[in-house]
Coordinates of C-alpha atoms in Angstrom, one line a residue:
M1327 CA 7.8 13.6 -10.7
K1328 CA 6.6 13.8 -7.1
I1329 CA 3.4 13.0 -5.4
I1330 CA 2.4 15.7 -3.0
D1331 CA -1.0 15.1 -2.0
I1332 CA -3.6 12.1 -1.8
Q1333 CA -7.4 12.9 -1.4
F1334 CA -10.2 10.8 -1.2
Y1335 CA -13.9 10.8 -2.6
Y1336 CA -16.9 8.7 -3.0
Y1337 CA -19.7 8.1 -5.5
T1338 CA -22.9 6.6 -5.0
A1339 CA -25.6 5.6 -7.6
P1340 CA -28.5 3.4 -7.6
F1341 CA -28.7 0.4 -9.9
H1342 CA -31.3 0.2 -12.5
S1343 CA -32.2 -3.1 -11.1
P1344 CA -31.4 -4.4 -7.8
I1345 CA -28.3 -6.9 -7.9
T1346 CA -29.4 -10.2 -6.3
T1347 CA -26.9 -12.8 -5.8
P1348 CA -26.9 -16.0 -3.5
K1349 CA -24.9 -14.0 -1.0
V1350 CA -26.4 -10.4 -1.1
E1351 CA -28.9 -8.0 -2.7
M1352 CA -27.7 -4.5 -3.6
T1353 CA -29.6 -1.5 -4.6
H1354 CA -26.8 0.9 -5.2
R1355 CA -23.2 0.9 -5.4
K1356 CA -20.7 3.1 -3.4
A1357 CA -17.3 3.4 -4.8
L1358 CA -14.2 4.9 -3.2
I1359 CA -12.1 7.2 -5.5
V1360 CA -8.6 7.9 -4.8
R1361 CA -6.8 11.3 -6.3
F1362 CA -3.3 11.5 -6.6
I1363 CA -1.9 15.0 -7.1
S1364 CA 1.6 15.5 -8.5
D1365 CA 4.1 18.4 -8.2
E1366 CA 3.5 19.2 -12.0
G1367 CA -0.2 20.0 -11.0
K1368 CA -1.6 16.7 -12.8
N1369 CA -4.3 14.5 -11.2
Y1370 CA -4.3 10.6 -11.4
F1371 CA -7.3 9.0 -10.2
G1372 CA -8.0 5.1 -9.0
E1373 CA -11.3 3.6 -8.4
C1374 CA -11.7 1.1 -5.6
N1375 CA -13.4 -2.0 -6.2
A1376 CA -14.2 -3.3 -2.6
F1377 CA -17.9 -3.1 -1.3
E1378 CA -19.2 -1.3 1.7
T1379 CA -19.3 -4.6 3.7
D1380 CA -17.2 -7.7 3.7
W1381 CA -19.8 -10.0 1.7
Y1382 CA -17.4 -10.4 -1.1
D1383 CA -13.9 -9.9 0.4
T1384 CA -12.3 -9.2 3.7
E1385 CA -11.3 -5.6 2.5
T1386 CA -13.9 -3.0 2.2
I1387 CA -14.0 0.6 1.2
E1388 CA -13.2 1.8 4.6
T1389 CA -10.0 -0.4 5.2
V1390 CA -8.8 0.4 1.6
K1391 CA -9.1 4.2 2.6
I1392 CA -7.3 3.6 6.0
R1393 CA -4.7 1.6 4.5
I1394 CA -3.9 4.1 1.7
Q1395 CA -3.8 6.9 4.3
Q1396 CA -1.2 5.0 6.1
W1397 CA 0.8 4.0 3.2
S1398 CA 0.9 7.4 1.6
K1399 CA 3.4 8.6 4.2
K1400 CA 6.0 6.3 2.7
I1401 CA 5.3 8.0 -0.9
L1402 CA 4.7 11.7 -0.5
N1403 CA 7.2 13.6 -1.9
Q1404 CA 9.6 10.8 -3.0
S1405 CA 10.7 11.2 -6.7
F1406 CA 9.3 8.4 -9.1
N1407 CA 10.4 8.5 -12.9
T1408 CA 9.1 5.0 -14.1
F1409 CA 6.5 2.6 -13.1
S1410 CA 9.3 0.2 -11.7
D1411 CA 10.4 3.0 -9.1
W1412 CA 6.8 2.3 -7.6
L1413 CA 7.1 -1.6 -7.3
P1414 CA 9.1 -1.6 -4.0
Y1415 CA 6.2 0.6 -2.4
L1416 CA 3.7 -1.1 -4.3
D1417 CA 4.9 -4.5 -2.7
V1418 CA 4.1 -3.4 0.6
L1419 CA 0.5 -3.5 -0.2
D1420 CA 0.8 -7.3 -1.4
S1421 CA -1.3 -8.6 1.6
Y1422 CA -4.0 -6.1 0.6
P1423 CA -4.9 -6.6 -3.1
A1424 CA -7.9 -4.3 -3.4
T1425 CA -5.9 -1.6 -1.9
R1426 CA -3.1 -2.1 -4.2
C1427 CA -5.2 -2.4 -7.2
T1428 CA -6.8 1.0 -6.4
V1429 CA -3.3 2.6 -6.0
V1430 CA -1.9 0.9 -9.2
M1431 CA -4.8 2.2 -11.3
A1432 CA -3.6 5.6 -10.6
V1433 CA 0.0 4.7 -11.0
Y1434 CA -0.3 3.1 -14.2
Q1435 CA -1.7 6.3 -15.9
M1436 CA 1.4 8.1 -15.0
F1437 CA 3.5 6.1 -17.0
Y1438 CA 1.4 4.2 -19.7
S1439 CA -0.7 5.9 -22.5
Q1440 CA -4.5 5.0 -22.4
P1441 CA -5.5 4.1 -25.9
C1442 CA -8.9 4.0 -27.6
F1443 CA -10.2 0.5 -28.5
N1444 CA -13.2 -1.7 -29.0
V1445 CA -14.0 -4.9 -26.9
E1446 CA -16.7 -7.5 -26.9
Y1447 CA -19.7 -6.9 -24.6
G1448 CA -20.4 -9.3 -21.9
A1449 CA -23.4 -8.8 -19.9
T1450 CA -24.0 -10.0 -16.2
V1451 CA -27.6 -10.6 -15.2
S1452 CA -29.1 -11.1 -11.6
G1453 CA -32.7 -11.8 -11.3
L1454 CA -33.8 -11.7 -14.9
S1455 CA -36.6 -8.9 -14.8
S1456 CA -38.3 -7.4 -17.8
S1457 CA -36.3 -4.2 -17.7
Q1458 CA -33.0 -6.2 -18.0
L1459 CA -34.4 -8.6 -20.6
Q1460 CA -35.2 -5.3 -22.6
T1461 CA -31.8 -3.8 -21.9
L1462 CA -30.4 -7.2 -23.4
K1463 CA -32.6 -6.9 -26.4
D1464 CA -31.3 -3.2 -27.0
T1465 CA -27.7 -3.9 -26.5
K1466 CA -27.2 -7.5 -27.8
P1467 CA -24.3 -8.8 -25.8
A1468 CA -21.9 -11.3 -27.2
R1469 CA -21.9 -13.2 -24.0
I1470 CA -24.6 -13.2 -21.1
K1471 CA -23.7 -14.4 -17.6
L1472 CA -26.7 -15.6 -15.7
K1473 CA -26.5 -15.6 -11.8
W1474 CA -27.8 -19.0 -10.6
S1475 CA -31.2 -18.6 -9.0
S1476 CA -34.2 -20.9 -8.2
H1477 CA -35.8 -19.7 -11.4
L1478 CA -32.5 -20.6 -13.5
I1479 CA -34.1 -23.2 -16.1
N1480 CA -37.0 -20.5 -16.7
D1481 CA -34.5 -17.7 -17.1
I1482 CA -32.4 -19.6 -19.7
K1483 CA -35.5 -20.5 -21.5
K1484 CA -36.7 -16.9 -21.5
L1485 CA -33.3 -15.6 -22.7
R1486 CA -33.1 -18.1 -25.7
N1487 CA -36.9 -17.7 -26.7
E1488 CA -37.0 -13.9 -26.4
L1489 CA -33.7 -12.6 -27.4
P1490 CA -33.5 -12.0 -31.3
F1491 CA -29.7 -12.5 -31.6
E1492 CA -27.0 -15.0 -31.1
F1493 CA -25.2 -15.0 -27.9
S1494 CA -23.1 -17.1 -25.7
L1495 CA -24.1 -18.3 -22.0
A1496 CA -22.3 -18.5 -18.9
L1497 CA -23.8 -19.4 -15.3
D1498 CA -22.4 -18.0 -12.0
A1499 CA -23.2 -20.0 -8.9
N1500 CA -21.0 -18.0 -6.5
E1501 CA -20.1 -21.5 -4.6
S1502 CA -23.8 -21.8 -3.8
L1503 CA -24.7 -25.2 -5.1
D1504 CA -25.0 -28.6 -3.7
M1505 CA -24.9 -32.0 -5.9
S1506 CA -28.6 -32.1 -6.6
Q1507 CA -28.6 -28.6 -7.9
F1508 CA -25.7 -28.9 -9.9
Q1509 CA -27.5 -31.8 -11.8
L1510 CA -29.9 -29.3 -13.0
L1511 CA -27.4 -28.7 -15.8
K1512 CA -28.3 -31.9 -17.3
E1513 CA -31.7 -30.3 -18.2
I1514 CA -30.1 -27.6 -20.2
D1515 CA -29.3 -27.5 -23.7
Q1516 CA -25.6 -26.6 -23.7
H1517 CA -25.1 -25.7 -27.3
N1518 CA -24.1 -22.1 -26.4
L1519 CA -23.0 -22.6 -22.6
L1520 CA -19.5 -21.5 -22.3
Y1521 CA -18.7 -22.3 -18.5
V1522 CA -20.1 -22.5 -15.1
E1523 CA -18.4 -20.3 -12.5
E1524 CA -17.5 -21.7 -9.0
P1525 CA -20.3 -24.4 -8.5
F1526 CA -19.1 -25.6 -5.3
K1527 CA -17.8 -24.1 -2.1
D1528 CA -15.5 -27.2 -1.8
L1529 CA -13.7 -28.2 -5.0
N1530 CA -13.4 -31.6 -3.9
D1531 CA -17.2 -32.1 -5.0
L1532 CA -16.0 -32.1 -8.5
S1533 CA -14.4 -35.7 -7.8
Y1534 CA -17.9 -37.1 -7.4
I1535 CA -19.2 -36.1 -10.8
D1536 CA -18.0 -36.9 -14.5
V1537 CA -17.1 -33.5 -15.6
T1538 CA -17.2 -34.6 -19.1
H1539 CA -20.9 -34.4 -19.1
Y1540 CA -20.9 -30.5 -18.1
P1541 CA -19.7 -27.4 -19.2
A1542 CA -16.3 -26.2 -18.7
I1543 CA -15.9 -25.2 -14.9
A1544 CA -14.2 -22.1 -14.0
I1545 CA -13.0 -20.6 -10.7
D1546 CA -13.6 -17.2 -9.6
E1547 CA -13.9 -16.5 -5.9
K1548 CA -11.0 -19.2 -5.4
A1549 CA -8.8 -17.4 -7.8
T1550 CA -7.2 -15.3 -5.3
D1551 CA -3.4 -15.3 -6.2
V1552 CA -1.3 -17.0 -8.6
Q1553 CA -0.1 -19.8 -6.4
S1554 CA -3.4 -20.7 -5.3
I1555 CA -4.7 -20.7 -9.1
L1556 CA -1.9 -22.8 -10.4
K1557 CA -2.3 -25.3 -7.5
I1558 CA -6.0 -25.4 -8.3
I1559 CA -5.7 -26.0 -12.0
H1560 CA -3.1 -28.8 -11.3
Q1561 CA -5.3 -30.8 -8.9
Y1562 CA -8.8 -30.2 -10.4
P1563 CA -10.6 -30.4 -13.7
I1564 CA -10.6 -26.6 -14.0
T1565 CA -10.3 -25.3 -17.6
A1566 CA -11.0 -21.6 -17.2
V1567 CA -10.1 -18.8 -14.4
V1568 CA -11.9 -15.2 -13.8
V1569 CA -9.0 -12.9 -13.4
K1570 CA -10.2 -9.8 -11.4
P1571 CA -7.4 -7.3 -10.9
F1572 CA -8.7 -5.9 -7.7
R1573 CA -8.2 -9.5 -6.1
L1574 CA -4.9 -10.0 -7.6
G1575 CA -3.4 -6.3 -6.7
G1576 CA -3.8 -4.5 -9.9
I1577 CA -3.6 -4.6 -13.7
D1578 CA 0.3 -5.3 -13.8
R1579 CA -0.3 -8.4 -11.9
A1580 CA -3.4 -9.4 -13.9
L1581 CA -1.5 -9.0 -17.2
E1582 CA 1.3 -11.4 -15.8
L1583 CA -1.4 -14.0 -14.7
I1584 CA -3.1 -13.8 -18.4
H1585 CA -0.1 -14.6 -19.8
L1586 CA 0.8 -17.5 -17.5
L1587 CA -2.6 -19.1 -17.8
K1588 CA -2.5 -18.9 -21.6
E1589 CA 0.9 -20.6 -21.5
K1590 CA -0.8 -23.3 -19.9
D1591 CA -3.9 -23.4 -22.1
I1592 CA -6.4 -22.3 -19.6
K1593 CA -9.1 -20.2 -20.7
V1594 CA -9.4 -16.6 -19.3
I1595 CA -12.3 -14.3 -18.4
V1596 CA -11.6 -10.9 -17.1
G1597 CA -14.3 -10.3 -14.5
G1598 CA -15.7 -6.7 -13.3
M1599 CA -16.9 -5.7 -10.0
Y1600 CA -20.1 -3.5 -10.9
E1601 CA -17.8 -0.7 -11.9
Y1602 CA -18.1 2.8 -12.8
G1603 CA -16.4 4.2 -16.0
L1604 CA -12.8 4.6 -14.5
S1605 CA -12.5 1.1 -13.5
R1606 CA -14.5 -0.2 -16.2
Y1607 CA -12.0 1.3 -18.9
F1608 CA -8.9 -0.8 -17.3
T1609 CA -11.1 -3.9 -16.8
A1610 CA -12.0 -3.4 -20.5
L1611 CA -8.2 -3.0 -21.4
L1612 CA -7.6 -6.5 -19.7
A1613 CA -10.6 -8.0 -21.3
K1614 CA -8.9 -7.3 -24.8
E1615 CA -6.6 -10.4 -23.7
G1616 CA -9.1 -12.6 -22.5
S1617 CA -10.1 -15.8 -24.2
Y1618 CA -13.8 -15.2 -23.9
P1619 CA -15.9 -11.9 -23.6
G1620 CA -15.2 -10.5 -20.0
D1621 CA -17.7 -8.7 -17.7
I1622 CA -17.8 -5.6 -19.9
T1623 CA -20.7 -3.5 -20.2
P1624 CA -21.5 -0.3 -22.0
D1625 CA -22.1 3.2 -20.5
G1626 CA -25.4 3.2 -18.5
Y1627 CA -25.9 -0.6 -18.3
Y1628 CA -26.3 -0.6 -14.4
F1629 CA -26.4 2.9 -13.5
E1630 CA -28.0 6.2 -14.9
T1631 CA -25.2 8.6 -14.0
D1632 CA -21.2 8.0 -13.5
F1633 CA -18.5 10.3 -12.8
T1634 CA -16.9 9.4 -15.9
Q1635 CA -20.0 9.5 -18.2
G1636 CA -19.5 8.4 -21.8
I1637 CA -17.0 5.6 -21.0
G1638 CA -17.7 2.5 -23.0
K1639 CA -20.2 3.4 -25.9
L1640 CA -21.9 0.6 -27.5
K1641 CA -21.2 0.5 -31.2
E1642 CA -22.5 -2.3 -33.6
G1643 CA -22.1 -5.1 -31.2
L1644 CA -18.9 -3.8 -29.8
I1645 CA -17.8 -1.5 -27.0
Y1646 CA -15.8 1.3 -27.8
F1647 CA -13.7 2.8 -24.9
N1648 CA -11.9 6.2 -25.0
P1649 CA -9.5 7.3 -22.1
P1650 CA -11.4 8.2 -19.0
K1651 CA -11.8 11.6 -17.7
V1652 CA -13.0 12.0 -14.2
N1653 CA -15.6 14.6 -13.2
I1654 CA -14.4 15.8 -9.9
N1655 CA -17.4 17.9 -9.3
A1656 CA -19.5 14.6 -9.4
L1657 CA -17.9 13.2 -6.5
S1658 CA -18.0 14.0 -3.0
V1659 CA -15.2 14.3 -0.4
Y1660 CA -14.8 11.4 1.9
E1661 CA -13.7 12.7 5.3

């Protein structure tokens, strides 16, 4: 098989409710979509999880597009018969994991079947609004991850008092806390609190607290590559890691890391990036291997529309995924 052309598209949809984090507020999500066209007339798509700006990571939609355009000169009209044949070309992108992840998403589909499966539902809530609360009531996630805010205590009480079902809770601080803020955890009933993601910018701050009196601490933003993760879990009382394939370079690298962490008895959470259906399918496929429910949401949770409408239907508390089919007519050409 040969790839004879690579084309670029984008898709933009508004969030049902703005996404508010300690670092940014987003009202919509723009995604870069890459299309690989084979000499057999088949299409393979990859969705980029980078953002329009560098608020979360140094790679952005624009830099990923430029790098894939440059990289494509090396692979067009080359023969590829196995996934392994691609590895020397994928290795060239090691310094650009979001770029590599976008490419791998398409390449993976060339050689591996995409099964149908069920996975637990893990919702992420940012700035708890009445509409978000109603969505949670309607969809009943197994795990709710609440973004840390000045309303944290009240938001937790509201979730526990108003949601008529059992759920596990996770908190995400995005490296934004100081010691006094972290102490608020002492005021929280921790019976269903699984972990806290990235409380501190500096992990050395963990040495000033007795972590046995707090929930498990998970790393997310600092889980950038295998060597960094292994060093951190060796030096600090970290018992959980958020694995995000776009940060590691793709689904193949993420699977390798998940198996390695499990061997070391470290809990794994597979993280999403406010994805559309294409990327969400592969995040969900990885989340099947996780220790806790990952950031997996049903179709329509964040966006009214999607270029792979119908991926991830909620059924009896589980999300059912079928292989994604891209509606290319819903995409806009990215010049």
